[in-house]
mmCIF file of C-alpha atoms in Angstrom:
data_model
loop_
_atom_site.group_PDB
_atom_site.id
_atom_site.type_symbol
_atom_site.label_atom_id
_atom_site.label_comp_id
_atom_site.label_asym_id
_atom_site.label_seq_id
_atom_site.Cartn_x
_atom_site.Cartn_y
_atom_site.Cartn_z
ATOM 1 C CA UNK A 1 -16.722 -12.079 24.944
ATOM 2 C CA UNK A 2 -13.365 -10.819 23.734
ATOM 3 C CA UNK A 3 -10.574 -12.759 22.051
ATOM 4 C CA UNK A 4 -7.328 -11.686 20.436
ATOM 5 C CA UNK A 5 -6.578 -12.857 16.887
ATOM 6 C CA UNK A 6 -3.171 -12.665 15.198
ATOM 7 C CA UNK A 7 -2.829 -12.711 11.401
ATOM 8 C CA UNK A 8 0.791 -13.541 10.624
ATOM 9 C CA UNK A 9 2.607 -13.641 7.295
ATOM 10 C CA UNK A 10 6.084 -13.526 5.779
ATOM 11 C CA UNK A 11 4.580 -11.304 3.055
ATOM 12 C CA UNK A 12 2.064 -8.475 3.149
ATOM 13 C CA UNK A 13 -0.397 -10.294 5.393
ATOM 14 C CA UNK A 14 -3.277 -9.533 3.032
ATOM 15 C CA UNK A 15 -4.190 -13.190 2.474
ATOM 16 C CA UNK A 16 -4.041 -14.067 6.178
ATOM 17 C CA UNK A 17 -6.037 -10.964 7.067
ATOM 18 C CA UNK A 18 -8.694 -11.544 4.412
ATOM 19 C CA UNK A 19 -9.216 -15.206 5.265
ATOM 20 C CA UNK A 20 -9.047 -14.527 9.002
ATOM 21 C CA UNK A 21 -11.625 -11.750 8.839
ATOM 22 C CA UNK A 22 -13.933 -13.957 6.766
ATOM 23 C CA UNK A 23 -13.727 -16.771 9.310
ATOM 24 C CA UNK A 24 -14.049 -14.627 12.431
ATOM 25 C CA UNK A 25 -16.987 -12.647 11.036
ATOM 26 C CA UNK A 26 -19.096 -15.783 11.502
ATOM 27 C CA UNK A 27 -18.822 -15.437 15.296
ATOM 28 C CA UNK A 28 -20.928 -12.359 15.978
ATOM 29 C CA UNK A 29 -21.119 -12.897 19.752
ATOM 30 C CA UNK A 30 -17.359 -12.453 20.139
ATOM 31 C CA UNK A 31 -15.454 -9.182 19.856
ATOM 32 C CA UNK A 32 -12.053 -9.829 18.298
ATOM 33 C CA UNK A 33 -8.994 -7.664 18.841
ATOM 34 C CA UNK A 34 -7.229 -8.233 15.519
ATOM 35 C CA UNK A 35 -3.485 -7.833 15.109
ATOM 36 C CA UNK A 36 -1.790 -8.210 11.713
ATOM 37 C CA UNK A 37 1.954 -8.913 11.679
ATOM 38 C CA UNK A 38 3.389 -8.856 8.120
ATOM 39 C CA UNK A 39 6.920 -9.695 6.947
ATOM 40 C CA UNK A 40 7.721 -12.191 9.687
ATOM 41 C CA UNK A 41 10.507 -13.609 7.536
ATOM 42 C CA UNK A 42 13.371 -14.354 9.953
ATOM 43 C CA UNK A 43 13.831 -16.588 12.977
ATOM 44 C CA UNK A 44 14.433 -13.575 15.222
ATOM 45 C CA UNK A 45 11.177 -11.970 14.114
ATOM 46 C CA UNK A 46 9.346 -15.257 14.626
ATOM 47 C CA UNK A 47 10.735 -15.582 18.181
ATOM 48 C CA UNK A 48 9.512 -12.071 18.976
ATOM 49 C CA UNK A 49 6.072 -12.945 17.592
ATOM 50 C CA UNK A 50 5.874 -16.101 19.720
ATOM 51 C CA UNK A 51 6.743 -14.069 22.817
ATOM 52 C CA UNK A 52 4.089 -11.493 21.945
ATOM 53 C CA UNK A 53 1.418 -14.160 21.403
ATOM 54 C CA UNK A 54 2.264 -15.860 24.697
ATOM 55 C CA UNK A 55 2.263 -12.531 26.530
ATOM 56 C CA UNK A 56 -1.119 -11.652 25.062
ATOM 57 C CA UNK A 57 -2.501 -15.026 26.085
ATOM 58 C CA UNK A 58 -1.428 -14.422 29.660
ATOM 59 C CA UNK A 59 -3.090 -10.998 29.671
ATOM 60 C CA UNK A 60 -6.326 -12.329 28.167
ATOM 61 C CA UNK A 61 -6.459 -15.506 30.200
ATOM 62 C CA UNK A 62 -7.283 -17.327 26.968
ATOM 63 C CA UNK A 63 -5.084 -18.474 24.071
ATOM 64 C CA UNK A 64 -5.103 -16.085 21.108
ATOM 65 C CA UNK A 65 -6.318 -17.256 17.712
ATOM 66 C CA UNK A 66 -3.292 -17.428 15.393
ATOM 67 C CA UNK A 67 -3.786 -17.661 11.638
ATOM 68 C CA UNK A 68 -0.654 -17.680 9.502
ATOM 69 C CA UNK A 69 0.413 -17.945 5.880
ATOM 70 C CA UNK A 70 4.102 -18.538 6.591
ATOM 71 C CA UNK A 71 5.997 -20.348 3.826
ATOM 72 C CA UNK A 72 9.324 -21.141 5.517
ATOM 73 C CA UNK A 73 9.177 -24.511 7.346
ATOM 74 C CA UNK A 74 11.583 -23.451 10.106
ATOM 75 C CA UNK A 75 9.600 -20.317 10.907
ATOM 76 C CA UNK A 76 6.320 -22.261 10.798
ATOM 77 C CA UNK A 77 7.696 -24.832 13.230
ATOM 78 C CA UNK A 78 8.798 -22.073 15.580
ATOM 79 C CA UNK A 79 5.391 -20.416 15.465
ATOM 80 C CA UNK A 80 3.808 -23.759 16.280
ATOM 81 C CA UNK A 81 5.404 -23.557 19.745
ATOM 82 C CA UNK A 82 3.294 -20.528 20.717
ATOM 83 C CA UNK A 83 0.510 -20.849 23.265
ATOM 84 C CA UNK A 84 -2.238 -19.998 20.820
ATOM 85 C CA UNK A 85 -4.908 -21.771 18.821
ATOM 86 C CA UNK A 86 -2.994 -21.984 15.550
ATOM 87 C CA UNK A 87 -4.425 -22.303 12.046
ATOM 88 C CA UNK A 88 -1.749 -22.926 9.406
ATOM 89 C CA UNK A 89 -3.326 -21.923 6.101
ATOM 90 C CA UNK A 90 -0.713 -23.569 3.881
ATOM 91 C CA UNK A 91 -0.689 -26.944 5.611
ATOM 92 C CA UNK A 92 -4.491 -26.910 5.863
ATOM 93 C CA UNK A 93 -5.150 -26.161 2.198
ATOM 94 C CA UNK A 94 -1.994 -26.719 0.153
ATOM 95 C CA UNK A 95 -1.184 -30.220 1.391
ATOM 96 C CA UNK A 96 -4.528 -31.701 0.227
ATOM 97 C CA UNK A 97 -4.157 -29.816 -3.074
ATOM 98 C CA UNK A 98 -0.643 -31.188 -3.575
ATOM 99 C CA UNK A 99 -2.021 -34.664 -3.044
ATOM 100 C CA UNK A 100 -4.871 -34.151 -5.503
ATOM 101 C CA UNK A 101 -2.718 -32.446 -8.154
ATOM 102 C CA UNK A 102 0.170 -34.866 -7.612
ATOM 103 C CA UNK A 103 2.725 -32.072 -7.576
ATOM 104 C CA UNK A 104 4.416 -29.849 -5.026
ATOM 105 C CA UNK A 105 3.491 -26.216 -4.428
ATOM 106 C CA UNK A 106 6.135 -23.584 -5.147
ATOM 107 C CA UNK A 107 5.701 -22.216 -1.597
ATOM 108 C CA UNK A 108 6.620 -18.726 -2.778
ATOM 109 C CA UNK A 109 6.290 -15.764 -0.435
ATOM 110 C CA UNK A 110 3.767 -13.137 -1.591
ATOM 111 C CA UNK A 111 2.794 -15.084 -4.688
ATOM 112 C CA UNK A 112 -0.874 -14.050 -4.647
ATOM 113 C CA UNK A 113 -0.060 -10.329 -4.470
ATOM 114 C CA UNK A 114 3.039 -10.178 -6.657
ATOM 115 C CA UNK A 115 3.172 -8.540 -10.087
ATOM 116 C CA UNK A 116 3.117 -11.827 -11.971
ATOM 117 C CA UNK A 117 1.491 -10.537 -15.155
ATOM 118 C CA UNK A 118 2.561 -7.061 -16.206
ATOM 119 C CA UNK A 119 -0.436 -6.542 -18.508
ATOM 120 C CA UNK A 120 -2.930 -7.336 -15.760
ATOM 121 C CA UNK A 121 -1.120 -5.074 -13.321
ATOM 122 C CA UNK A 122 -1.184 -2.274 -15.897
ATOM 123 C CA UNK A 123 -4.947 -2.826 -16.328
ATOM 124 C CA UNK A 124 -5.364 -2.321 -12.591
ATOM 125 C CA UNK A 125 -3.378 0.928 -12.529
ATOM 126 C CA UNK A 126 -5.051 2.272 -15.680
ATOM 127 C CA UNK A 127 -8.492 1.519 -14.223
ATOM 128 C CA UNK A 128 -7.707 3.294 -10.949
ATOM 129 C CA UNK A 129 -6.433 6.338 -12.847
ATOM 130 C CA UNK A 130 -9.585 6.283 -14.978
ATOM 131 C CA UNK A 131 -11.810 6.210 -11.875
ATOM 132 C CA UNK A 132 -9.935 9.156 -10.373
ATOM 133 C CA UNK A 133 -10.005 11.166 -13.623
ATOM 134 C CA UNK A 134 -13.720 10.558 -14.086
ATOM 135 C CA UNK A 135 -14.912 11.107 -10.530
ATOM 136 C CA UNK A 136 -18.002 13.300 -10.010
ATOM 137 C CA UNK A 137 -18.561 13.923 -13.712
ATOM 138 C CA UNK A 138 -15.129 15.494 -14.145
ATOM 139 C CA UNK A 139 -14.491 14.332 -17.712
ATOM 140 C CA UNK A 140 -17.709 13.283 -19.387
ATOM 141 C CA UNK A 141 -15.997 13.213 -22.785
ATOM 142 C CA UNK A 142 -14.209 10.023 -21.681
ATOM 143 C CA UNK A 143 -17.440 8.132 -21.023
ATOM 144 C CA UNK A 144 -17.082 6.239 -24.304
ATOM 145 C CA UNK A 145 -14.113 4.438 -22.700
ATOM 146 C CA UNK A 146 -15.989 3.566 -19.495
ATOM 147 C CA UNK A 147 -17.186 0.045 -18.742
ATOM 148 C CA UNK A 148 -19.865 1.425 -16.430
ATOM 149 C CA UNK A 149 -21.080 4.820 -15.199
ATOM 150 C CA UNK A 150 -22.542 5.042 -11.708
ATOM 151 C CA UNK A 151 -25.174 7.734 -11.191
ATOM 152 C CA UNK A 152 -26.856 8.979 -8.032
ATOM 153 C CA UNK A 153 -27.086 11.820 -5.555
ATOM 154 C CA UNK A 154 -24.056 13.222 -3.770
ATOM 155 C CA UNK A 155 -22.560 10.976 -1.034
ATOM 156 C CA UNK A 156 -24.419 7.767 -1.886
ATOM 157 C CA UNK A 157 -21.231 5.724 -2.388
ATOM 158 C CA UNK A 158 -20.361 6.253 -6.053
ATOM 159 C CA UNK A 159 -16.677 7.160 -5.681
ATOM 160 C CA UNK A 160 -15.558 4.356 -3.321
ATOM 161 C CA UNK A 161 -17.477 1.802 -5.395
ATOM 162 C CA UNK A 162 -15.766 2.975 -8.598
ATOM 163 C CA UNK A 163 -12.337 2.815 -6.975
ATOM 164 C CA UNK A 164 -12.996 -0.647 -5.552
ATOM 165 C CA UNK A 165 -14.093 -2.016 -8.940
ATOM 166 C CA UNK A 166 -11.005 -0.488 -10.531
ATOM 167 C CA UNK A 167 -8.551 -1.770 -7.936
ATOM 168 C CA UNK A 168 -9.973 -5.242 -7.468
ATOM 169 C CA UNK A 169 -11.321 -6.079 -10.920
ATOM 170 C CA UNK A 170 -9.675 -3.687 -13.394
ATOM 171 C CA UNK A 171 -13.036 -2.217 -14.394
ATOM 172 C CA UNK A 172 -13.067 1.319 -15.815
ATOM 173 C CA UNK A 173 -15.814 2.929 -13.767
ATOM 174 C CA UNK A 174 -16.886 6.563 -13.979
ATOM 175 C CA UNK A 175 -19.484 8.301 -11.845
ATOM 176 C CA UNK A 176 -21.820 11.236 -12.299
ATOM 177 C CA UNK A 177 -23.599 13.099 -9.477
ATOM 178 C CA UNK A 178 -27.191 14.008 -10.270
ATOM 179 C CA UNK A 179 -27.783 17.642 -9.278
ATOM 180 C CA UNK A 180 -30.940 19.558 -8.395
ATOM 181 C CA UNK A 181 -30.916 20.959 -11.931
ATOM 182 C CA UNK A 182 -30.993 17.409 -13.322
ATOM 183 C CA UNK A 183 -33.808 16.500 -10.939
ATOM 184 C CA UNK A 184 -35.901 19.532 -11.871
ATOM 185 C CA UNK A 185 -35.529 18.646 -15.561
ATOM 186 C CA UNK A 186 -36.737 15.132 -14.715
ATOM 187 C CA UNK A 187 -34.505 13.636 -17.382
ATOM 188 C CA UNK A 188 -30.978 12.398 -17.836
ATOM 189 C CA UNK A 189 -28.312 15.026 -18.526
ATOM 190 C CA UNK A 190 -27.298 15.261 -22.169
ATOM 191 C CA UNK A 191 -23.839 13.831 -21.446
ATOM 192 C CA UNK A 192 -25.443 10.602 -20.174
ATOM 193 C CA UNK A 193 -28.067 10.130 -22.877
ATOM 194 C CA UNK A 194 -25.791 8.411 -25.393
ATOM 195 C CA UNK A 195 -24.312 6.163 -22.706
ATOM 196 C CA UNK A 196 -27.627 4.987 -21.285
ATOM 197 C CA UNK A 197 -26.638 1.319 -21.667
ATOM 198 C CA UNK A 198 -23.676 1.863 -19.309
ATOM 199 C CA UNK A 199 -25.629 3.547 -16.520
ATOM 200 C CA UNK A 200 -26.210 2.006 -13.108
ATOM 201 C CA UNK A 201 -27.994 3.859 -10.328
ATOM 202 C CA UNK A 202 -27.133 4.061 -6.648
ATOM 203 C CA UNK A 203 -29.707 5.043 -4.048
ATOM 204 C CA UNK A 204 -29.656 5.119 -0.239
ATOM 205 C CA UNK A 205 -31.918 5.547 2.771
ATOM 206 C CA UNK A 206 -32.570 9.306 3.324
ATOM 207 C CA UNK A 207 -31.797 9.064 7.045
ATOM 208 C CA UNK A 208 -28.400 7.527 6.371
ATOM 209 C CA UNK A 209 -27.686 10.032 3.611
ATOM 210 C CA UNK A 210 -28.509 12.904 5.970
ATOM 211 C CA UNK A 211 -26.138 11.484 8.594
ATOM 212 C CA UNK A 212 -23.322 11.145 6.050
ATOM 213 C CA UNK A 213 -23.835 14.648 4.698
ATOM 214 C CA UNK A 214 -24.061 16.090 8.207
ATOM 215 C CA UNK A 215 -20.454 15.012 8.801
ATOM 216 C CA UNK A 216 -19.446 16.981 5.708
ATOM 217 C CA UNK A 217 -21.649 20.065 6.099
ATOM 218 C CA UNK A 218 -23.345 20.144 9.484
ATOM 219 C CA UNK A 219 -26.670 21.959 9.852
ATOM 220 C CA UNK A 220 -26.868 22.806 6.150
ATOM 221 C CA UNK A 221 -29.736 22.506 3.704
ATOM 222 C CA UNK A 222 -27.563 19.981 1.858
ATOM 223 C CA UNK A 223 -27.600 17.708 4.926
ATOM 224 C CA UNK A 224 -31.225 18.233 5.966
ATOM 225 C CA UNK A 225 -33.498 15.209 6.026
ATOM 226 C CA UNK A 226 -36.093 16.976 3.875
ATOM 227 C CA UNK A 227 -33.525 17.686 1.156
ATOM 228 C CA UNK A 228 -32.118 14.153 1.266
ATOM 229 C CA UNK A 229 -35.601 12.634 1.115
ATOM 230 C CA UNK A 230 -36.538 14.861 -1.835
ATOM 231 C CA UNK A 231 -33.382 13.971 -3.779
ATOM 232 C CA UNK A 232 -33.681 10.234 -3.173
ATOM 233 C CA UNK A 233 -37.359 10.081 -4.157
ATOM 234 C CA UNK A 234 -36.687 12.154 -7.276
ATOM 235 C CA UNK A 235 -33.733 10.111 -8.549
ATOM 236 C CA UNK A 236 -35.525 6.830 -7.835
ATOM 237 C CA UNK A 237 -38.413 8.013 -10.007
ATOM 238 C CA UNK A 238 -35.882 8.989 -12.691
ATOM 239 C CA UNK A 239 -34.240 5.541 -12.541
ATOM 240 C CA UNK A 240 -37.651 3.915 -12.953
ATOM 241 C CA UNK A 241 -38.675 6.256 -15.776
ATOM 242 C CA UNK A 242 -35.411 5.744 -17.690
ATOM 243 C CA UNK A 243 -35.294 2.013 -16.912
ATOM 244 C CA UNK A 244 -31.900 2.307 -15.210
ATOM 245 C CA UNK A 245 -30.972 -0.638 -12.951
ATOM 246 C CA UNK A 246 -30.136 0.463 -9.424
ATOM 247 C CA UNK A 247 -29.098 -0.762 -6.000
ATOM 248 C CA UNK A 248 -29.883 0.577 -2.536
ATOM 249 C CA UNK A 249 -26.499 0.895 -0.826
ATOM 250 C CA UNK A 250 -27.837 1.383 2.712
ATOM 251 C CA UNK A 251 -27.132 -2.072 4.121
ATOM 252 C CA UNK A 252 -24.304 -3.201 1.862
ATOM 253 C CA UNK A 253 -20.545 -2.835 2.108
ATOM 254 C CA UNK A 254 -18.575 -1.385 -0.813
ATOM 255 C CA UNK A 255 -17.400 -4.910 -1.649
ATOM 256 C CA UNK A 256 -20.987 -6.181 -1.835
ATOM 257 C CA UNK A 257 -22.192 -3.182 -3.855
ATOM 258 C CA UNK A 258 -19.402 -3.579 -6.416
ATOM 259 C CA UNK A 259 -19.847 -7.340 -6.740
ATOM 260 C CA UNK A 260 -23.620 -7.053 -7.186
ATOM 261 C CA UNK A 261 -23.217 -4.355 -9.849
ATOM 262 C CA UNK A 262 -20.640 -6.423 -11.748
ATOM 263 C CA UNK A 263 -22.820 -9.516 -11.591
ATOM 264 C CA UNK A 264 -26.049 -7.804 -12.628
ATOM 265 C CA UNK A 265 -24.383 -5.770 -15.384
ATOM 266 C CA UNK A 266 -22.522 -8.739 -16.841
ATOM 267 C CA UNK A 267 -19.244 -6.832 -16.734
ATOM 268 C CA UNK A 268 -16.096 -8.713 -17.640
ATOM 269 C CA UNK A 269 -13.384 -8.531 -14.998
ATOM 270 C CA UNK A 270 -9.968 -7.734 -16.401
ATOM 271 C CA UNK A 271 -8.254 -9.007 -13.250
ATOM 272 C CA UNK A 272 -9.379 -11.430 -10.564
#
């Protein structure tokens, strides 16, 4: 089955998209064509959106799913005239909250993604810069400032996980790639020894690692299954020997990997 889903907002569309994806992911038997329409903040834009939704419904033979986070009442009323199955996030969630809290919402566009607290925003930017500066063991002398240091073989997901933790939670995450030299020594590199309490290991299925590396360096020793299997088995033994907590990233998204690491490490989020 195929259905079209529209995520509509008078801001960035991030909230509508995030909530919409979470809801639709529960329906695995249906393939959704997802369309995000941000900054629908005028009547003219809203009219064009209604026409597009109706046109899509005619093409599909079924009404599109329409999830919106529109603040303006006039635009919301106009969108309600579309021939789609409409889910109004604000009226669904804010109205009951207003009743419970006995006060009216500010109904401000883009409130959840605005720079409301300068210090928290600065923490986010500083953390992202830290992750970039300390990618792949680039500046080990800064490890004393790190909240966590991810270790593992090349291409197991260290860099995207560090960036996600920095961007979403303001965590200063560094990462260090364990090389063949480190594996042959069967011990942690000197630069990691004094930061043992900050280390967290990442491992991955050798078959998946080989596939990922093949896209980078096809038909190389680096991408061979034998090499990948050797590296994974060696670093897993090292993690066990050094008592380093670790996670197998094979079946987890970056979001899940980061959240599990934060939870298990007891890290304090600077932003949320």
